[in-house]
Amino acid sequence: MTDHRSSIDPSRPSIARVYDYLLGGKDNYAVDREIGDVFKRDLPGSVAIAFANRAALIRAVGEIVTTTGIRQFIDLGSGLPTTDNVHQVAQRHAPESRVVYVDIDPQVLVHGRALLEENDRTRVVPVDVRNPEGILTHPDTLELIDPTRPVAVVFSAILHHVNDEEDPAGIVRYWRDHVPSGSYFFVSHFRSGDNPETAEAERVLQQTFGRGRWRTDAEIESLLDGLELLAPGIVPASLWRPEAVDDPRIGGGEQELTVWERLIAAGLARKP
Ligand code: SAM
């Protein structure tokens, strides 16, 4: 087995580790915290965006497990383990749930091994999200995922790291065409807006990681072509089936959210 620790580069920021820092995690280096602090200083909503995104993902996984018979998940660009990972949420409701985590960050892969030791219904597959066939045919995926049964494919905060020329729609289409009907697709995605904060956030991300593409709600929706988009559609993550019905801002719609909370959208779709 490859020793992924040897390929961890503590001198360059990584998407997974900066995101971990914003979520209050400990799996990051000085270089990640430096960039994370730039985000926090120049884009003061960065932490709120990360938490709003995780919360929507957790709600979506909970809904999928409690309202459908789906018991298998493929979490693409899964990130470093944090509070309430997909397998923990799914297995809380249905202990037999199986989760394949996919990421290319060496630090995520090291933690994946630790995860494996404590849970035999999870695997971490070290394949690039832009290579969906490599993920689907990976021995660990084949071991855990039954391709004849519906599956939940999770694209949480990953497709905005895929540039247009890398065909994000083609990646989603591959999964759509290779999973049975009744499968679910969760997407969260950085969202274009007509405000300077959005433009600045996109610029900082591109400058730091050399890639990144914010998309409009219509563009995000078009990535789900051929799937049935479920209510309430593509909306800011905080407004995606919120639990806090007593939060006065929820009823007020998008205008009640801060510009930061409007920066990340979420949606859930089903293969007919
Ligand atoms: N999905 C998690 C969530 O929503 O909380 C983590 C999102 S984090 C912003 C993006 C993750 O995608 C990082 O862990 C990064 O390493 C991973 N990633 C970025 N590009 C990738 C690629 N081409 N293939 C696989 N993983 C990738």
PDB file of C-alpha atoms and ligand atoms in Angstrom:
ATOM      1  CA  MET A   1       0.000   0.000   0.000  1.00  0.00           C
ATOM      2  CA  THR A   2       1.280   3.499  -0.816  1.00  0.00           C
ATOM      3  CA  ASP A   3       2.355   5.552   2.166  1.00  0.00           C
ATOM      4  CA  HIS A   4       0.383   8.728   1.571  1.00  0.00           C
ATOM      5  CA  ARG A   5       2.087  10.466   4.491  1.00  0.00           C
ATOM      6  CA  SER A   6       5.210  10.783   2.374  1.00  0.00           C
ATOM      7  CA  SER A   7       3.332  12.864  -0.208  1.00  0.00           C
ATOM      8  CA  ILE A   8       1.841  15.334   2.276  1.00  0.00           C
ATOM      9  CA  ASP A   9       3.388  18.722   1.502  1.00  0.00           C
ATOM     10  CA  PRO A  10       3.219  20.972   4.592  1.00  0.00           C
ATOM     11  CA  SER A  11       4.730  23.883   2.642  1.00  0.00           C
ATOM     12  CA  ARG A  12       1.760  24.320   0.282  1.00  0.00           C
ATOM     13  CA  PRO A  13      -1.869  24.925   1.305  1.00  0.00           C
ATOM     14  CA  SER A  14      -4.351  22.172   0.526  1.00  0.00           C
ATOM     15  CA  ILE A  15      -8.071  22.641  -0.089  1.00  0.00           C
ATOM     16  CA  ALA A  16      -8.912  19.889   2.404  1.00  0.00           C
ATOM     17  CA  ARG A  17      -6.702  21.277   5.177  1.00  0.00           C
ATOM     18  CA  VAL A  18      -7.770  24.939   4.730  1.00  0.00           C
ATOM     19  CA  TYR A  19     -11.396  23.805   4.858  1.00  0.00           C
ATOM     20  CA  ASP A  20     -10.607  21.741   7.961  1.00  0.00           C
ATOM     21  CA  TYR A  21      -9.130  24.865   9.571  1.00  0.00           C
ATOM     22  CA  LEU A  22     -12.251  26.909   8.783  1.00  0.00           C
ATOM     23  CA  LEU A  23     -14.371  24.178  10.403  1.00  0.00           C
ATOM     24  CA  GLY A  24     -12.239  24.373  13.545  1.00  0.00           C
ATOM     25  CA  GLY A  25     -10.353  21.117  12.866  1.00  0.00           C
ATOM     26  CA  LYS A  26      -6.788  20.277  13.860  1.00  0.00           C
ATOM     27  CA  ASP A  27      -5.575  18.558  10.674  1.00  0.00           C
ATOM     28  CA  ASN A  28      -3.835  21.552   9.153  1.00  0.00           C
ATOM     29  CA  TYR A  29      -0.424  23.202   8.963  1.00  0.00           C
ATOM     30  CA  ALA A  30       0.774  26.800   9.402  1.00  0.00           C
ATOM     31  CA  VAL A  31       0.547  27.387   5.639  1.00  0.00           C
ATOM     32  CA  ASP A  32      -3.138  26.325   5.649  1.00  0.00           C
ATOM     33  CA  ARG A  33      -3.935  28.487   8.676  1.00  0.00           C
ATOM     34  CA  GLU A  34      -2.241  31.443   6.984  1.00  0.00           C
ATOM     35  CA  ILE A  35      -4.530  31.134   3.953  1.00  0.00           C
ATOM     36  CA  GLY A  36      -7.485  30.331   6.205  1.00  0.00           C
ATOM     37  CA  ASP A  37      -6.807  33.571   8.095  1.00  0.00           C
ATOM     38  CA  VAL A  38      -6.738  35.514   4.805  1.00  0.00           C
ATOM     39  CA  PHE A  39     -10.176  34.032   4.038  1.00  0.00           C
ATOM     40  CA  LYS A  40     -11.411  34.894   7.522  1.00  0.00           C
ATOM     41  CA  ARG A  41     -10.059  38.462   7.336  1.00  0.00           C
ATOM     42  CA  ASP A  42     -11.024  39.357   3.753  1.00  0.00           C
ATOM     43  CA  LEU A  43     -14.094  37.127   3.545  1.00  0.00           C
ATOM     44  CA  PRO A  44     -15.488  37.159   7.063  1.00  0.00           C
ATOM     45  CA  GLY A  45     -18.271  34.744   6.164  1.00  0.00           C
ATOM     46  CA  SER A  46     -15.901  31.889   5.234  1.00  0.00           C
ATOM     47  CA  VAL A  47     -16.521  29.999   8.453  1.00  0.00           C
ATOM     48  CA  ALA A  48     -20.298  30.445   8.168  1.00  0.00           C
ATOM     49  CA  ILE A  49     -20.197  29.144   4.582  1.00  0.00           C
ATOM     50  CA  ALA A  50     -18.298  26.014   5.622  1.00  0.00           C
ATOM     51  CA  PHE A  51     -20.739  25.300   8.449  1.00  0.00           C
ATOM     52  CA  ALA A  52     -23.828  26.059   6.315  1.00  0.00           C
ATOM     53  CA  ASN A  53     -22.501  23.628   3.719  1.00  0.00           C
ATOM     54  CA  ARG A  54     -21.853  20.822   6.248  1.00  0.00           C
ATOM     55  CA  ALA A  55     -25.263  21.352   7.853  1.00  0.00           C
ATOM     56  CA  ALA A  56     -27.072  21.026   4.503  1.00  0.00           C
ATOM     57  CA  LEU A  57     -25.094  17.864   3.704  1.00  0.00           C
ATOM     58  CA  ILE A  58     -25.985  16.347   7.074  1.00  0.00           C
ATOM     59  CA  ARG A  59     -29.678  17.155   6.559  1.00  0.00           C
ATOM     60  CA  ALA A  60     -29.597  15.653   3.066  1.00  0.00           C
ATOM     61  CA  VAL A  61     -27.956  12.401   4.221  1.00  0.00           C
ATOM     62  CA  GLY A  62     -30.456  12.146   7.078  1.00  0.00           C
ATOM     63  CA  GLU A  63     -33.358  12.660   4.685  1.00  0.00           C
ATOM     64  CA  ILE A  64     -32.073  10.139   2.185  1.00  0.00           C
ATOM     65  CA  VAL A  65     -31.673   7.433   4.813  1.00  0.00           C
ATOM     66  CA  THR A  66     -34.962   8.115   6.569  1.00  0.00           C
ATOM     67  CA  THR A  67     -37.165   8.603   3.506  1.00  0.00           C
ATOM     68  CA  THR A  68     -35.685   6.140   0.985  1.00  0.00           C
ATOM     69  CA  GLY A  69     -34.297   2.618   1.068  1.00  0.00           C
ATOM     70  CA  ILE A  70     -30.850   3.871   0.025  1.00  0.00           C
ATOM     71  CA  ARG A  71     -28.111   2.472   2.231  1.00  0.00           C
ATOM     72  CA  GLN A  72     -25.026   3.189   0.128  1.00  0.00           C
ATOM     73  CA  PHE A  73     -23.236   6.471  -0.463  1.00  0.00           C
ATOM     74  CA  ILE A  74     -20.377   7.639  -2.656  1.00  0.00           C
ATOM     75  CA  ASP A  75     -19.003  10.893  -1.225  1.00  0.00           C
ATOM     76  CA  LEU A  76     -16.875  12.616  -3.886  1.00  0.00           C
ATOM     77  CA  GLY A  77     -14.229  15.065  -2.635  1.00  0.00           C
ATOM     78  CA  SER A  78     -15.150  14.029   0.894  1.00  0.00           C
ATOM     79  CA  GLY A  79     -12.543  16.080   2.773  1.00  0.00           C
ATOM     80  CA  LEU A  80     -10.935  15.434   6.137  1.00  0.00           C
ATOM     81  CA  PRO A  81     -13.009  13.706   8.786  1.00  0.00           C
ATOM     82  CA  THR A  82     -14.946  16.278  10.791  1.00  0.00           C
ATOM     83  CA  THR A  83     -17.905  16.233  13.147  1.00  0.00           C
ATOM     84  CA  ASP A  84     -20.724  14.143  11.703  1.00  0.00           C
ATOM     85  CA  ASN A  85     -19.245  12.527   8.615  1.00  0.00           C
ATOM     86  CA  VAL A  86     -21.562  10.945   6.051  1.00  0.00           C
ATOM     87  CA  HIS A  87     -21.152   7.419   7.446  1.00  0.00           C
ATOM     88  CA  GLN A  88     -21.857   8.578  10.994  1.00  0.00           C
ATOM     89  CA  VAL A  89     -25.060  10.363   9.968  1.00  0.00           C
ATOM     90  CA  ALA A  90     -26.248   7.482   7.770  1.00  0.00           C
ATOM     91  CA  GLN A  91     -25.320   4.743  10.245  1.00  0.00           C
ATOM     92  CA  ARG A  92     -27.017   6.605  13.098  1.00  0.00           C
ATOM     93  CA  HIS A  93     -30.299   6.011  11.267  1.00  0.00           C
ATOM     94  CA  ALA A  94     -29.395   2.776   9.469  1.00  0.00           C
ATOM     95  CA  PRO A  95     -26.288   1.020  10.865  1.00  0.00           C
ATOM     96  CA  GLU A  96     -25.941  -1.154   7.764  1.00  0.00           C
ATOM     97  CA  SER A  97     -25.222   1.915   5.568  1.00  0.00           C
ATOM     98  CA  ARG A  98     -22.001   1.790   3.560  1.00  0.00           C
ATOM     99  CA  VAL A  99     -19.970   4.789   2.476  1.00  0.00           C
ATOM    100  CA  VAL A 100     -17.172   5.142  -0.062  1.00  0.00           C
ATOM    101  CA  TYR A 101     -15.214   8.342   0.495  1.00  0.00           C
ATOM    102  CA  VAL A 102     -13.261   9.656  -2.483  1.00  0.00           C
ATOM    103  CA  ASP A 103     -10.485  12.233  -2.261  1.00  0.00           C
ATOM    104  CA  ILE A 104      -6.994  12.853  -3.624  1.00  0.00           C
ATOM    105  CA  ASP A 105      -5.558  14.794  -0.700  1.00  0.00           C
ATOM    106  CA  PRO A 106      -2.847  12.640   0.945  1.00  0.00           C
ATOM    107  CA  GLN A 107      -3.854  13.848   4.408  1.00  0.00           C
ATOM    108  CA  VAL A 108      -7.436  12.686   3.793  1.00  0.00           C
ATOM    109  CA  LEU A 109      -6.122   9.294   2.719  1.00  0.00           C
ATOM    110  CA  VAL A 110      -4.060   8.883   5.893  1.00  0.00           C
ATOM    111  CA  HIS A 111      -7.143   9.652   7.974  1.00  0.00           C
ATOM    112  CA  GLY A 112      -9.161   7.319   5.791  1.00  0.00           C
ATOM    113  CA  ARG A 113      -7.073   4.419   6.990  1.00  0.00           C
ATOM    114  CA  ALA A 114      -7.798   5.337  10.592  1.00  0.00           C
ATOM    115  CA  LEU A 115     -11.481   5.541   9.731  1.00  0.00           C
ATOM    116  CA  LEU A 116     -11.314   2.099   8.176  1.00  0.00           C
ATOM    117  CA  GLU A 117      -9.903   0.614  11.326  1.00  0.00           C
ATOM    118  CA  GLU A 118     -12.938   1.677  13.293  1.00  0.00           C
ATOM    119  CA  ASN A 119     -15.648   1.041  10.688  1.00  0.00           C
ATOM    120  CA  ASP A 120     -15.727  -1.817   8.203  1.00  0.00           C
ATOM    121  CA  ARG A 121     -18.565  -0.253   6.212  1.00  0.00           C
ATOM    122  CA  THR A 122     -16.447   2.655   4.955  1.00  0.00           C
ATOM    123  CA  ARG A 123     -13.653   2.833   2.407  1.00  0.00           C
ATOM    124  CA  VAL A 124     -11.497   5.693   1.175  1.00  0.00           C
ATOM    125  CA  VAL A 125     -10.776   5.570  -2.534  1.00  0.00           C
ATOM    126  CA  PRO A 126      -7.810   7.683  -3.685  1.00  0.00           C
ATOM    127  CA  VAL A 127      -9.017   8.496  -7.199  1.00  0.00           C
ATOM    128  CA  ASP A 128      -9.537  11.860  -8.861  1.00  0.00           C
ATOM    129  CA  VAL A 129     -13.176  12.930  -9.085  1.00  0.00           C
ATOM    130  CA  ARG A 130     -12.525  13.754 -12.743  1.00  0.00           C
ATOM    131  CA  ASN A 131     -12.027  10.035 -13.331  1.00  0.00           C
ATOM    132  CA  PRO A 132     -15.469   8.626 -12.419  1.00  0.00           C
ATOM    133  CA  GLU A 133     -14.843   5.322 -14.141  1.00  0.00           C
ATOM    134  CA  GLY A 134     -11.691   4.840 -12.061  1.00  0.00           C
ATOM    135  CA  ILE A 135     -13.778   5.418  -8.925  1.00  0.00           C
ATOM    136  CA  LEU A 136     -16.628   3.121  -9.934  1.00  0.00           C
ATOM    137  CA  THR A 137     -14.321   0.261 -10.931  1.00  0.00           C
ATOM    138  CA  HIS A 138     -11.959   0.615  -7.961  1.00  0.00           C
ATOM    139  CA  PRO A 139     -11.826  -2.666  -5.972  1.00  0.00           C
ATOM    140  CA  ASP A 140     -12.841  -0.895  -2.728  1.00  0.00           C
ATOM    141  CA  THR A 141     -15.883   0.646  -4.413  1.00  0.00           C
ATOM    142  CA  LEU A 142     -16.868  -2.714  -5.891  1.00  0.00           C
ATOM    143  CA  GLU A 143     -16.472  -4.330  -2.485  1.00  0.00           C
ATOM    144  CA  LEU A 144     -18.854  -1.957  -0.736  1.00  0.00           C
ATOM    145  CA  ILE A 145     -21.283  -0.687  -3.374  1.00  0.00           C
ATOM    146  CA  ASP A 146     -23.873  -2.922  -5.023  1.00  0.00           C
ATOM    147  CA  PRO A 147     -24.247  -1.401  -8.527  1.00  0.00           C
ATOM    148  CA  THR A 148     -27.685  -2.959  -8.987  1.00  0.00           C
ATOM    149  CA  ARG A 149     -29.168  -0.998  -6.070  1.00  0.00           C
ATOM    150  CA  PRO A 150     -29.822   2.761  -5.812  1.00  0.00           C
ATOM    151  CA  VAL A 151     -26.993   4.783  -4.371  1.00  0.00           C
ATOM    152  CA  ALA A 152     -26.596   8.354  -3.141  1.00  0.00           C
ATOM    153  CA  VAL A 153     -23.880  10.219  -5.007  1.00  0.00           C
ATOM    154  CA  VAL A 154     -22.620  13.191  -3.012  1.00  0.00           C
ATOM    155  CA  PHE A 155     -21.013  16.190  -4.720  1.00  0.00           C
ATOM    156  CA  SER A 156     -20.596  18.382  -1.657  1.00  0.00           C
ATOM    157  CA  ALA A 157     -18.452  21.453  -2.306  1.00  0.00           C
ATOM    158  CA  ILE A 158     -16.443  19.678  -4.994  1.00  0.00           C
ATOM    159  CA  LEU A 159     -17.775  20.648  -8.433  1.00  0.00           C
ATOM    160  CA  HIS A 160     -16.641  24.284  -8.034  1.00  0.00           C
ATOM    161  CA  HIS A 161     -13.100  22.850  -7.927  1.00  0.00           C
ATOM    162  CA  VAL A 162     -13.669  21.396 -11.414  1.00  0.00           C
ATOM    163  CA  ASN A 163     -13.141  23.877 -14.239  1.00  0.00           C
ATOM    164  CA  ASP A 164     -15.451  24.074 -17.253  1.00  0.00           C
ATOM    165  CA  GLU A 165     -12.921  22.514 -19.621  1.00  0.00           C
ATOM    166  CA  GLU A 166     -12.757  19.495 -17.284  1.00  0.00           C
ATOM    167  CA  ASP A 167     -16.435  18.882 -18.009  1.00  0.00           C
ATOM    168  CA  PRO A 168     -18.170  18.830 -14.617  1.00  0.00           C
ATOM    169  CA  ALA A 169     -21.492  18.087 -16.366  1.00  0.00           C
ATOM    170  CA  GLY A 170     -19.872  15.040 -17.986  1.00  0.00           C
ATOM    171  CA  ILE A 171     -18.741  13.806 -14.546  1.00  0.00           C
ATOM    172  CA  VAL A 172     -22.298  14.013 -13.153  1.00  0.00           C
ATOM    173  CA  ARG A 173     -23.650  12.465 -16.378  1.00  0.00           C
ATOM    174  CA  TYR A 174     -21.298   9.492 -15.970  1.00  0.00           C
ATOM    175  CA  TRP A 175     -22.712   8.773 -12.513  1.00  0.00           C
ATOM    176  CA  ARG A 176     -26.265   9.385 -13.706  1.00  0.00           C
ATOM    177  CA  ASP A 177     -25.781   6.825 -16.491  1.00  0.00           C
ATOM    178  CA  HIS A 178     -24.115   4.214 -14.256  1.00  0.00           C
ATOM    179  CA  VAL A 179     -26.422   4.112 -11.227  1.00  0.00           C
ATOM    180  CA  PRO A 180     -29.908   2.581 -11.109  1.00  0.00           C
ATOM    181  CA  SER A 181     -33.040   4.680 -11.197  1.00  0.00           C
ATOM    182  CA  GLY A 182     -34.109   5.799  -7.734  1.00  0.00           C
ATOM    183  CA  SER A 183     -30.526   6.910  -6.981  1.00  0.00           C
ATOM    184  CA  TYR A 184     -30.066  10.337  -5.371  1.00  0.00           C
ATOM    185  CA  PHE A 185     -27.618  13.128  -6.128  1.00  0.00           C
ATOM    186  CA  PHE A 186     -26.707  15.799  -3.567  1.00  0.00           C
ATOM    187  CA  VAL A 187     -24.877  18.888  -4.814  1.00  0.00           C
ATOM    188  CA  SER A 188     -23.539  21.902  -2.992  1.00  0.00           C
ATOM    189  CA  HIS A 189     -21.645  24.496  -4.943  1.00  0.00           C
ATOM    190  CA  PHE A 190     -20.183  28.007  -4.689  1.00  0.00           C
ATOM    191  CA  ARG A 191     -22.612  30.380  -6.236  1.00  0.00           C
ATOM    192  CA  SER A 192     -22.056  33.408  -8.455  1.00  0.00           C
ATOM    193  CA  GLY A 193     -23.697  36.626  -7.387  1.00  0.00           C
ATOM    194  CA  ASP A 194     -23.762  40.232  -8.374  1.00  0.00           C
ATOM    195  CA  ASN A 195     -21.715  41.466  -5.452  1.00  0.00           C
ATOM    196  CA  PRO A 196     -18.050  42.298  -4.777  1.00  0.00           C
ATOM    197  CA  GLU A 197     -17.763  39.715  -1.955  1.00  0.00           C
ATOM    198  CA  THR A 198     -18.551  36.875  -4.353  1.00  0.00           C
ATOM    199  CA  ALA A 199     -16.061  38.091  -6.935  1.00  0.00           C
ATOM    200  CA  GLU A 200     -13.394  38.484  -4.230  1.00  0.00           C
ATOM    201  CA  ALA A 201     -14.035  34.997  -2.830  1.00  0.00           C
ATOM    202  CA  GLU A 202     -13.671  33.447  -6.273  1.00  0.00           C
ATOM    203  CA  ARG A 203     -10.493  35.423  -6.939  1.00  0.00           C
ATOM    204  CA  VAL A 204      -8.883  34.320  -3.640  1.00  0.00           C
ATOM    205  CA  LEU A 205      -9.789  30.674  -4.274  1.00  0.00           C
ATOM    206  CA  GLN A 206      -8.417  30.722  -7.818  1.00  0.00           C
ATOM    207  CA  GLN A 207      -5.255  32.492  -6.736  1.00  0.00           C
ATOM    208  CA  THR A 208      -4.643  30.085  -3.848  1.00  0.00           C
ATOM    209  CA  PHE A 209      -5.394  26.793  -5.540  1.00  0.00           C
ATOM    210  CA  GLY A 210      -4.987  27.679  -9.223  1.00  0.00           C
ATOM    211  CA  ARG A 211      -8.524  26.588  -9.986  1.00  0.00           C
ATOM    212  CA  GLY A 212     -12.144  27.160  -9.080  1.00  0.00           C
ATOM    213  CA  ARG A 213     -15.315  28.146 -10.891  1.00  0.00           C
ATOM    214  CA  TRP A 214     -18.299  29.794  -9.216  1.00  0.00           C
ATOM    215  CA  ARG A 215     -21.582  29.004 -11.023  1.00  0.00           C
ATOM    216  CA  THR A 216     -25.025  30.546 -11.166  1.00  0.00           C
ATOM    217  CA  ASP A 217     -28.025  28.591  -9.867  1.00  0.00           C
ATOM    218  CA  ALA A 218     -29.002  27.895 -13.493  1.00  0.00           C
ATOM    219  CA  GLU A 219     -25.516  26.579 -14.254  1.00  0.00           C
ATOM    220  CA  ILE A 220     -25.556  24.402 -11.140  1.00  0.00           C
ATOM    221  CA  GLU A 221     -28.978  23.086 -12.100  1.00  0.00           C
ATOM    222  CA  SER A 222     -27.772  22.289 -15.604  1.00  0.00           C
ATOM    223  CA  LEU A 223     -25.095  20.031 -14.067  1.00  0.00           C
ATOM    224  CA  LEU A 224     -28.013  17.852 -12.923  1.00  0.00           C
ATOM    225  CA  ASP A 225     -29.377  17.421 -16.430  1.00  0.00           C
ATOM    226  CA  GLY A 226     -31.618  14.352 -16.813  1.00  0.00           C
ATOM    227  CA  LEU A 227     -32.264  14.135 -13.072  1.00  0.00           C
ATOM    228  CA  GLU A 228     -35.431  15.173 -11.264  1.00  0.00           C
ATOM    229  CA  LEU A 229     -34.555  18.154  -9.059  1.00  0.00           C
ATOM    230  CA  LEU A 230     -36.446  17.836  -5.768  1.00  0.00           C
ATOM    231  CA  ALA A 231     -37.994  20.703  -3.777  1.00  0.00           C
ATOM    232  CA  PRO A 232     -36.944  23.355  -3.027  1.00  0.00           C
ATOM    233  CA  GLY A 233     -34.536  23.221  -6.001  1.00  0.00           C
ATOM    234  CA  ILE A 234     -31.120  24.869  -5.981  1.00  0.00           C
ATOM    235  CA  VAL A 235     -31.189  27.333  -3.084  1.00  0.00           C
ATOM    236  CA  PRO A 236     -28.704  28.818  -0.603  1.00  0.00           C
ATOM    237  CA  ALA A 237     -27.534  25.916   1.578  1.00  0.00           C
ATOM    238  CA  SER A 238     -29.020  27.499   4.728  1.00  0.00           C
ATOM    239  CA  LEU A 239     -32.442  27.474   3.065  1.00  0.00           C
ATOM    240  CA  TRP A 240     -32.222  23.891   1.856  1.00  0.00           C
ATOM    241  CA  ARG A 241     -34.861  22.104   3.952  1.00  0.00           C
ATOM    242  CA  PRO A 242     -33.852  23.972   7.120  1.00  0.00           C
ATOM    243  CA  GLU A 243     -34.585  22.368  10.452  1.00  0.00           C
ATOM    244  CA  ALA A 244     -34.605  25.601  12.425  1.00  0.00           C
ATOM    245  CA  VAL A 245     -38.158  26.551  11.490  1.00  0.00           C
ATOM    246  CA  ASP A 246     -38.147  28.893  14.463  1.00  0.00           C
ATOM    247  CA  ASP A 247     -35.291  30.870  12.904  1.00  0.00           C
ATOM    248  CA  PRO A 248     -37.103  34.066  11.814  1.00  0.00           C
ATOM    249  CA  ARG A 249     -34.746  34.502   8.878  1.00  0.00           C
ATOM    250  CA  ILE A 250     -35.762  31.243   7.222  1.00  0.00           C
ATOM    251  CA  GLY A 251     -39.305  32.373   6.380  1.00  0.00           C
ATOM    252  CA  GLY A 252     -37.904  35.626   5.019  1.00  0.00           C
ATOM    253  CA  GLY A 253     -36.111  33.866   2.163  1.00  0.00           C
ATOM    254  CA  GLU A 254     -32.826  34.712   0.584  1.00  0.00           C
ATOM    255  CA  GLN A 255     -32.884  38.419   1.346  1.00  0.00           C
ATOM    256  CA  GLU A 256     -32.707  37.616   5.078  1.00  0.00           C
ATOM    257  CA  LEU A 257     -29.371  35.835   4.646  1.00  0.00           C
ATOM    258  CA  THR A 258     -25.987  37.477   4.809  1.00  0.00           C
ATOM    259  CA  VAL A 259     -24.133  37.848   1.533  1.00  0.00           C
ATOM    260  CA  TRP A 260     -21.886  34.997   2.744  1.00  0.00           C
ATOM    261  CA  GLU A 261     -24.702  32.578   3.381  1.00  0.00           C
ATOM    262  CA  ARG A 262     -25.925  33.255  -0.143  1.00  0.00           C
ATOM    263  CA  LEU A 263     -22.552  32.188  -1.465  1.00  0.00           C
ATOM    264  CA  ILE A 264     -23.116  28.451  -1.222  1.00  0.00           C
ATOM    265  CA  ALA A 265     -26.077  26.692  -2.825  1.00  0.00           C
ATOM    266  CA  ALA A 266     -27.399  23.171  -2.344  1.00  0.00           C
ATOM    267  CA  GLY A 267     -29.843  20.849  -4.062  1.00  0.00           C
ATOM    268  CA  LEU A 268     -31.012  17.248  -4.151  1.00  0.00           C
ATOM    269  CA  ALA A 269     -32.023  15.340  -7.264  1.00  0.00           C
ATOM    270  CA  ARG A 270     -33.280  11.842  -8.051  1.00  0.00           C
ATOM    271  CA  LYS A 271     -32.648   9.664 -11.070  1.00  0.00           C
ATOM    272  CA  PRO A 272     -36.132   8.927 -12.505  1.00  0.00           C
TER     273      PRO A 272
HETATM  274  N1  SAM B   1     -17.193  17.316   0.679  1.00  0.00           N
HETATM  275  C1  SAM B   1     -16.694  17.902   1.908  1.00  0.00           C
HETATM  276  C2  SAM B   1     -17.697  18.894   2.432  1.00  0.00           C
HETATM  277  O1  SAM B   1     -18.559  19.348   1.688  1.00  0.00           O
HETATM  278  O2  SAM B   1     -17.628  19.239   3.620  1.00  0.00           O
HETATM  279  C3  SAM B   1     -15.321  18.541   1.699  1.00  0.00           C
HETATM  280  C4  SAM B   1     -15.295  19.671   0.695  1.00  0.00           C
HETATM  281  S1  SAM B   1     -13.667  20.398   0.503  1.00  0.00           S
HETATM  282  C5  SAM B   1     -14.109  22.072   0.180  1.00  0.00           C
HETATM  283  C6  SAM B   1     -13.206  19.794  -1.114  1.00  0.00           C
HETATM  284  C7  SAM B   1     -12.504  18.451  -1.081  1.00  0.00           C
HETATM  285  O3  SAM B   1     -12.396  17.979  -2.425  1.00  0.00           O
HETATM  286  C8  SAM B   1     -11.089  18.479  -0.515  1.00  0.00           C
HETATM  287  O4  SAM B   1     -10.946  17.477   0.456  1.00  0.00           O
HETATM  288  C9  SAM B   1     -10.185  18.208  -1.704  1.00  0.00           C
HETATM  289  O5  SAM B   1      -9.023  17.471  -1.366  1.00  0.00           O
HETATM  290  C10 SAM B   1     -11.120  17.411  -2.594  1.00  0.00           C
HETATM  291  N2  SAM B   1     -10.782  17.507  -4.033  1.00  0.00           N
HETATM  292  C11 SAM B   1     -10.483  18.617  -4.735  1.00  0.00           C
HETATM  293  N3  SAM B   1     -10.254  18.297  -6.030  1.00  0.00           N
HETATM  294  C12 SAM B   1     -10.426  16.949  -6.122  1.00  0.00           C
HETATM  295  C13 SAM B   1     -10.339  16.032  -7.201  1.00  0.00           C
HETATM  296  N4  SAM B   1     -10.026  16.445  -8.429  1.00  0.00           N
HETATM  297  N5  SAM B   1     -10.576  14.724  -6.958  1.00  0.00           N
HETATM  298  C14 SAM B   1     -10.882  14.308  -5.703  1.00  0.00           C
HETATM  299  N6  SAM B   1     -10.975  15.135  -4.636  1.00  0.00           N
HETATM  300  C15 SAM B   1     -10.750  16.438  -4.852  1.00  0.00           C
END
